[in-house]
Coordinates of C-alpha atoms in Angstrom, one line a residue:
X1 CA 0.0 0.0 0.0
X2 CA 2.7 2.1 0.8
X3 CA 4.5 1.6 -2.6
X4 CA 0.8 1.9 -4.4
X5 CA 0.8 5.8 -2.3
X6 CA 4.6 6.6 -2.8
X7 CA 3.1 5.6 -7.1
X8 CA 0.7 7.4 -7.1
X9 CA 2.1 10.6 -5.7
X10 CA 5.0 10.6 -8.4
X11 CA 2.5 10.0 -11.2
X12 CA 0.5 13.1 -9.4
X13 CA 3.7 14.9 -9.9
X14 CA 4.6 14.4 -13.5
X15 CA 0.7 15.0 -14.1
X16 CA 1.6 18.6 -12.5
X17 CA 4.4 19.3 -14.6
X18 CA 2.9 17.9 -17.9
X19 CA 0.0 20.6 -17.5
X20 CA 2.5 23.5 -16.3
X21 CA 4.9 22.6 -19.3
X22 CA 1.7 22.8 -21.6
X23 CA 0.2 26.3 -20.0
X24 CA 3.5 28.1 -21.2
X25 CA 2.4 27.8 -24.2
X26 CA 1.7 31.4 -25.8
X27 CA 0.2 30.6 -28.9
X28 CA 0.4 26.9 -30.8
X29 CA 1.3 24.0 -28.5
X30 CA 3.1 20.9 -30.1
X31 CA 2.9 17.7 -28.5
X32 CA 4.9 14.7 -30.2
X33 CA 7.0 11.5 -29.1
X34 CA 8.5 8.9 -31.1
X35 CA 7.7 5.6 -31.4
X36 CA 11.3 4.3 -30.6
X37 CA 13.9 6.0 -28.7
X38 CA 16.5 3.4 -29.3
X39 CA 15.2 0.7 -26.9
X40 CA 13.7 -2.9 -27.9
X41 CA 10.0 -1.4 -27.6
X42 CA 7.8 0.9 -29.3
X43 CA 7.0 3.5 -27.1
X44 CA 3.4 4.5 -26.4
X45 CA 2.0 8.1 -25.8
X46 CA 1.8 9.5 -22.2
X47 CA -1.4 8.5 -20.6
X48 CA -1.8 12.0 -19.5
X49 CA -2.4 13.1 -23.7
X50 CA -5.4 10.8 -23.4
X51 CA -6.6 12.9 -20.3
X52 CA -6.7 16.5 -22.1
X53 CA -8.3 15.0 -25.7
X54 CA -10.9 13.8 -25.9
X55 CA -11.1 12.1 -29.4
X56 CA -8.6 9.6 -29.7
X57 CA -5.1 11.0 -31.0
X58 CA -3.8 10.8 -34.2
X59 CA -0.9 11.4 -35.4
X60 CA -0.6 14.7 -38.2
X61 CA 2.2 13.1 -39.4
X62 CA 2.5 9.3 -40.4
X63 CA 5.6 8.8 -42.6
X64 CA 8.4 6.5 -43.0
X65 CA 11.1 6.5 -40.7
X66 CA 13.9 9.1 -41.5
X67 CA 17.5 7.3 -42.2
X68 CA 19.1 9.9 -43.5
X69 CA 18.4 13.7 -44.1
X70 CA 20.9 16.7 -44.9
X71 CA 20.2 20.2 -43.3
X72 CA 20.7 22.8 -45.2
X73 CA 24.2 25.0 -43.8
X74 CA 24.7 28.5 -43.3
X75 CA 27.0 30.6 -44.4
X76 CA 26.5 32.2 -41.1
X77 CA 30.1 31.8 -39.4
X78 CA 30.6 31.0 -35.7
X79 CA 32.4 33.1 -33.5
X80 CA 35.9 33.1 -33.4
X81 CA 37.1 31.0 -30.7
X82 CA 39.6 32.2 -27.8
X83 CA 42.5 30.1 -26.6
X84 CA 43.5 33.5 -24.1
X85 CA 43.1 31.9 -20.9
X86 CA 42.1 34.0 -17.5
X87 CA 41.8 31.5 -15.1
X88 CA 41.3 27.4 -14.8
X89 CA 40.2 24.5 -12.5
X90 CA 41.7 21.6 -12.2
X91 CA 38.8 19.8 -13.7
X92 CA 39.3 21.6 -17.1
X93 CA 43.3 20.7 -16.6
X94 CA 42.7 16.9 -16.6
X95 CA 39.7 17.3 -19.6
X96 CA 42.8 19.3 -21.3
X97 CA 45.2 16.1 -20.8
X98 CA 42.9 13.5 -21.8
X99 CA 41.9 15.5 -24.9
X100 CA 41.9 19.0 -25.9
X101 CA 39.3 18.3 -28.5
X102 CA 37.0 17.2 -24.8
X103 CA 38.0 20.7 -23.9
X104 CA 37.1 22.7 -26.6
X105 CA 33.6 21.7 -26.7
X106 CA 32.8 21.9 -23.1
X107 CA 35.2 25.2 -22.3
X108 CA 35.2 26.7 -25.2
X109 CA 32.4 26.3 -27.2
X110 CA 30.4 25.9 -24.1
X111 CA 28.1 22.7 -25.7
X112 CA 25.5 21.4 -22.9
X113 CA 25.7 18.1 -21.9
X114 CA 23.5 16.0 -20.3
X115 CA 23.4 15.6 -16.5
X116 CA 25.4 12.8 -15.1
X117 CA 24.0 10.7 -12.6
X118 CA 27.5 9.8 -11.3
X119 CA 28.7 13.1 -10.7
X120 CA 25.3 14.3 -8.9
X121 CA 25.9 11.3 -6.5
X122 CA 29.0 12.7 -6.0
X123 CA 28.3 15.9 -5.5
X124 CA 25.2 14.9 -3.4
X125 CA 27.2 13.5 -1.1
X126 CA 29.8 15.8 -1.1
X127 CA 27.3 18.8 -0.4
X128 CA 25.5 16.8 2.6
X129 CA 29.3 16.3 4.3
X130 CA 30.0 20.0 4.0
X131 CA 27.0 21.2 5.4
X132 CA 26.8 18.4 8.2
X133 CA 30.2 19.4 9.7
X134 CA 29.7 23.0 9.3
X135 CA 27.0 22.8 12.4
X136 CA 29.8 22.3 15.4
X137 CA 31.1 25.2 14.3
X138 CA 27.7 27.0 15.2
X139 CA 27.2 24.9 18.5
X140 CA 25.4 22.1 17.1
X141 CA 25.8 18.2 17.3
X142 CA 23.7 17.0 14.3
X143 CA 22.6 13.2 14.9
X144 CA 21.7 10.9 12.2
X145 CA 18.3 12.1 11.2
X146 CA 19.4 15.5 10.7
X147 CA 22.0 14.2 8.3
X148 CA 19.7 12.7 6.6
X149 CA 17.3 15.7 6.6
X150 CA 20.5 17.7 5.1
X151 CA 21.3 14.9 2.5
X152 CA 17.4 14.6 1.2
X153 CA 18.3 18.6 1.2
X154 CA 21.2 18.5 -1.1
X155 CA 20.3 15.4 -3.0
X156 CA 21.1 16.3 -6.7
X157 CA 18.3 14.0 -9.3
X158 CA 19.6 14.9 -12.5
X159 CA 20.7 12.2 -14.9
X160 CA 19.4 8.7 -13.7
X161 CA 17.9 6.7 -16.1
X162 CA 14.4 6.4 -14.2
X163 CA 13.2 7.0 -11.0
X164 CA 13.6 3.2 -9.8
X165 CA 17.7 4.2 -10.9
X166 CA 17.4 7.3 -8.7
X167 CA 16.0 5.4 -6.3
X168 CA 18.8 3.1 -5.9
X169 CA 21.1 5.4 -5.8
X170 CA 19.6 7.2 -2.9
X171 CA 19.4 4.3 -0.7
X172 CA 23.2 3.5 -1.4
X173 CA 23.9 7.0 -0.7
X174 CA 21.9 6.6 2.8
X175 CA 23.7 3.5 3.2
X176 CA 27.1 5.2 3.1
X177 CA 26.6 7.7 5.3
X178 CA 25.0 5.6 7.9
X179 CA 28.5 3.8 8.1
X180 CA 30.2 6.9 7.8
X181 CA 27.9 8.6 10.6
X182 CA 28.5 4.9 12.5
X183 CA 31.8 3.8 12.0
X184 CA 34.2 6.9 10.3
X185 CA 33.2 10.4 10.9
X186 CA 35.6 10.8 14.4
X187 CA 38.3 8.8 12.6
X188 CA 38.5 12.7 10.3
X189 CA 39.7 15.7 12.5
X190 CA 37.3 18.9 13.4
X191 CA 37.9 20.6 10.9
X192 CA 39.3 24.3 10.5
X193 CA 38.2 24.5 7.1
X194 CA 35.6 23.1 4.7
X195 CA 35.2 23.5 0.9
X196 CA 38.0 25.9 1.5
X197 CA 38.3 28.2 -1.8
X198 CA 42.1 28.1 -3.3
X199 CA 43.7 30.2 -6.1
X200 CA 46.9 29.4 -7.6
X201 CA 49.1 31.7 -10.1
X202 CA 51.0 30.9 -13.0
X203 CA 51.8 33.8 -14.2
X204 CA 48.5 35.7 -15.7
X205 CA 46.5 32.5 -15.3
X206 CA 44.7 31.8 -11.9
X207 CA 44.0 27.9 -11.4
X208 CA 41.0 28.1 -8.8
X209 CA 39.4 24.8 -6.5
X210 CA 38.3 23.7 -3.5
X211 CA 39.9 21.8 -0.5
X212 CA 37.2 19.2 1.2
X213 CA 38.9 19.7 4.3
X214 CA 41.9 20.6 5.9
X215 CA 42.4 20.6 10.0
X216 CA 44.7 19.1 12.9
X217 CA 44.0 15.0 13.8
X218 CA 44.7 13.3 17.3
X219 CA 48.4 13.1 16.6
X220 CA 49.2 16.9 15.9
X221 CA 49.5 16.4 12.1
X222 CA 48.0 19.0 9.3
X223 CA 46.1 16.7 7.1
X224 CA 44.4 17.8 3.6
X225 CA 41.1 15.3 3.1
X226 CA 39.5 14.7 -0.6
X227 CA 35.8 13.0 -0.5
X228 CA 36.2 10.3 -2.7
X229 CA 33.0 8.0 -4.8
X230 CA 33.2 5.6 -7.6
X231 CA 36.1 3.3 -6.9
X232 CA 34.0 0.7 -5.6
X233 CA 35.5 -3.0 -5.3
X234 CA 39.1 -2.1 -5.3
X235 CA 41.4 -3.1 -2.9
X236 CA 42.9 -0.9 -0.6
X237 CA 46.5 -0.9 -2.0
X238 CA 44.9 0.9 -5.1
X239 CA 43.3 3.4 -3.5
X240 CA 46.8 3.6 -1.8
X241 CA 48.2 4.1 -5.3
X242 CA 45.6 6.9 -6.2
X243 CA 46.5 9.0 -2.8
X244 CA 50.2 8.8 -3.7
X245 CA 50.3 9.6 -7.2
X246 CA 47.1 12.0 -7.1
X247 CA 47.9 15.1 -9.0
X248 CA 45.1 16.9 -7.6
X249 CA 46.0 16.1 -3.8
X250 CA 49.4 17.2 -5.1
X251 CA 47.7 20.8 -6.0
X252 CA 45.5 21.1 -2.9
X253 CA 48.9 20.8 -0.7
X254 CA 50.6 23.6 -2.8
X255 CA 47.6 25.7 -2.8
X256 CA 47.4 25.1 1.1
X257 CA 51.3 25.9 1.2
X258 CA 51.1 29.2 -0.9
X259 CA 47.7 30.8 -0.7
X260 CA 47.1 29.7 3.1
X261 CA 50.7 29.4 4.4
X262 CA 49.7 25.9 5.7
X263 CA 51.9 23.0 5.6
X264 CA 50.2 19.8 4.9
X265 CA 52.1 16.7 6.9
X266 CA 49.6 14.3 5.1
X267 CA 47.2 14.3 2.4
X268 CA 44.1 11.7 2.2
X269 CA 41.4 10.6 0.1
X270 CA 38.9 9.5 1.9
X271 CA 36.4 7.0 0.1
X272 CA 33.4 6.8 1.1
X273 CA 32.3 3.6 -0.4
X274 CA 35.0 1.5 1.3
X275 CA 35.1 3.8 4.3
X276 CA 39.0 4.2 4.2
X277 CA 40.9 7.2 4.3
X278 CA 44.5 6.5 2.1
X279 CA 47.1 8.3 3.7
X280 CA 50.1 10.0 1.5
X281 CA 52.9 12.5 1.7
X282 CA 54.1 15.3 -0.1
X283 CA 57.4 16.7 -0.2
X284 CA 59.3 19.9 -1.3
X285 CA 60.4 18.2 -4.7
X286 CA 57.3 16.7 -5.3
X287 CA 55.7 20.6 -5.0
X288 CA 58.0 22.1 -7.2
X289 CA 57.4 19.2 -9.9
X290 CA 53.7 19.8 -9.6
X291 CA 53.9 23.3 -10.3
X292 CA 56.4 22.9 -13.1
X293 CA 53.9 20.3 -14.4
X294 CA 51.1 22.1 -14.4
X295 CA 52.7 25.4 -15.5
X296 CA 53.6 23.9 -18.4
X297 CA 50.3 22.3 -18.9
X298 CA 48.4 25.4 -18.3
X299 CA 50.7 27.2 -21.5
X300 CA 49.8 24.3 -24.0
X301 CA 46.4 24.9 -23.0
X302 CA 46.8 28.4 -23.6
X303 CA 48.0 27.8 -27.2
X304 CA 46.5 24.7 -28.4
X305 CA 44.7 24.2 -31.7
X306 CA 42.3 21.5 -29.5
X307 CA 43.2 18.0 -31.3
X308 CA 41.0 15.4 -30.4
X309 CA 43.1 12.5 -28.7
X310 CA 40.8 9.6 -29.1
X311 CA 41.3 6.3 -27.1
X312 CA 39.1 4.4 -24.9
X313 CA 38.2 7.2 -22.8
X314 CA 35.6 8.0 -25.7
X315 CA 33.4 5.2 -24.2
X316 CA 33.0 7.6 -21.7
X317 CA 33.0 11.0 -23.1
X318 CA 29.9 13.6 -23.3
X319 CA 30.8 14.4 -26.6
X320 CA 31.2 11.2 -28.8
X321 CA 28.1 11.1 -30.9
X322 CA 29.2 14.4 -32.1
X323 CA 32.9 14.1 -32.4
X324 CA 34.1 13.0 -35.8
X325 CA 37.2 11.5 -34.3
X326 CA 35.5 9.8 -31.2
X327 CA 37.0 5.7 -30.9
X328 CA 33.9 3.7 -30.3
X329 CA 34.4 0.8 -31.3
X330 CA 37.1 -0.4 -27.8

């Protein structure tokens, strides 16, 4: 009964937004669908067309599939594009490195994509840890319930497949932070900082970001922390791996070092799937490699023509269907 009520409000709901989406409408309103949107099954029409006709629908348009059709092109020409760079994140860095062509479209020429469920977890979760250790500093001791009040708060829906998908997710996100809330949480320092805003200089370029955390644990030590999801099943000496030879953690403890004037003794990603926070080091060479890394990263980015650098990564990319280049195939 209670899954027939939880049904019945989310059909309520779509009903609500079907008729807001259709009183926009100034002066025509077009309703269509197709009849297969890649899947093994015709689709049918939305129950909810039946409700506001009442003849039975027909389509104005009954003609063979399309397989292939050439749009006319313009003459018009697009804007020049602009390689002068201002400032950067490390997000666009690694894009950058794994293809410029990757870059171009989502920097440059600014195409949409579509949401990503995995990152919206991410940043779901991410959002609710933030805002959950925040309240000490204001005299509160949030218990479990309240967490959960913060995460249904911050939970991001975008890009599941369906709501059963979203579902899912949700629960294993609950899941996590019950463990965390359990089992974790006073394993990580009070923190002095959280989602603490960085900016870097390299030369005229500004690389900016965010440090999860940064604070003092039990044995005296500065520690950096990155919140970690997606690396679910492998072992421990891999995530191990990751902290040591992370890049970004690499970045966070320079940025801590120049823009705060705090000296990181460890740097951790903490994973919340597993629970485990991998513990690495940085030194003094290390820094300076980093920045000489990334400086020199930052001026090919800063004069690149874009080339795409297809591989398997393609499998994965926003872009593919539109990217001449794009390896699909494995």
């Amino acid at each position: 009964a209670h899954r027939e009520s939880e049904q019945q409000t989310l059909v309520e709901e779509e009903r609500r937004l079907f008729y807001v989406a259709c009183t926009r409408a100034r002066e025509k309103l077009l309703l269509t669908y197709a009849k297969n949107y890649g899947g093994k099954r015709e689709t049918k029409p939305s129950p909810f067309l039946e409700e506001m006709f009442a003849n039975k629908i027909t389509p104005s348009i009954n003609q063979p599939p399309v397989t292939s059709y050439h749009l006319p092109v313009s003459n018009d020409q697009l804007p020049a594009t602009s390689n002068k760079l201002i400032s950067v994140s490390y997000s666009q860095i690694e894009i950058f490195k794994t293809c410029p062509r990757q870059y171009k479209y989502n920097y440059i020429l600014k195409i949409p994509t579509l949401p990503s469920s995995a990152l919206n977890f991410g940043q779901s979760l991410h959002r609710t840890l933030k805002d959950f250790h925040q309240r000490p500093f204001f005299g509160q001791d949030p218990s479990f319930e309240e967490l959960l009040n913060i995460y249904q708060k911050q939970w991001l829906p975008g890009g599941y497949q369906d709501s059963k998908h979203q579902d899912l997710a949700k629960e294993k996100g609950r899941q996590l932070l019950l463990d965390y809330y359990q089992n974790h949480q006073e394993r990580l320092f009070t923190p002095i900082h959280l989602e603490k805003r960085f900016t870097l200089h390299f030369g005229p370029v500004k690389l900016n970001g965010f440090i999860d955390r940064i604070g003092t644990n039990r044995e005296g030590k500065t520690e950096l922390v990155d919140y970690k999801t997606g690396k679910e099943g492998a072992a421990k000496e891999e995530l191990d791996k990751e902290a040591k030879n992370s890049e970004q953690l690499s970045i966070y403890t320079l940025a801590a070092l120049e823009d705060f004037k705090i000296k990181a003794d460890q740097v951790c990603l903490y994973f919340l799937e597993h629970g485990y926070k991998a513990v690495s080091t940085r030194s003094d060479k290390q820094l300076e490699k980093t920045r000489d890394s990334v400086s020199q990263v930052i001026k090919e980015m800063g004069a690149s023509q874009w080339p795409p650098s297809p591989g398997f990564h393609c499998q994965w990319c926003a872009y593919s269907q539109i990217c001449p280049e794009a390896k699909l195939d494995g």
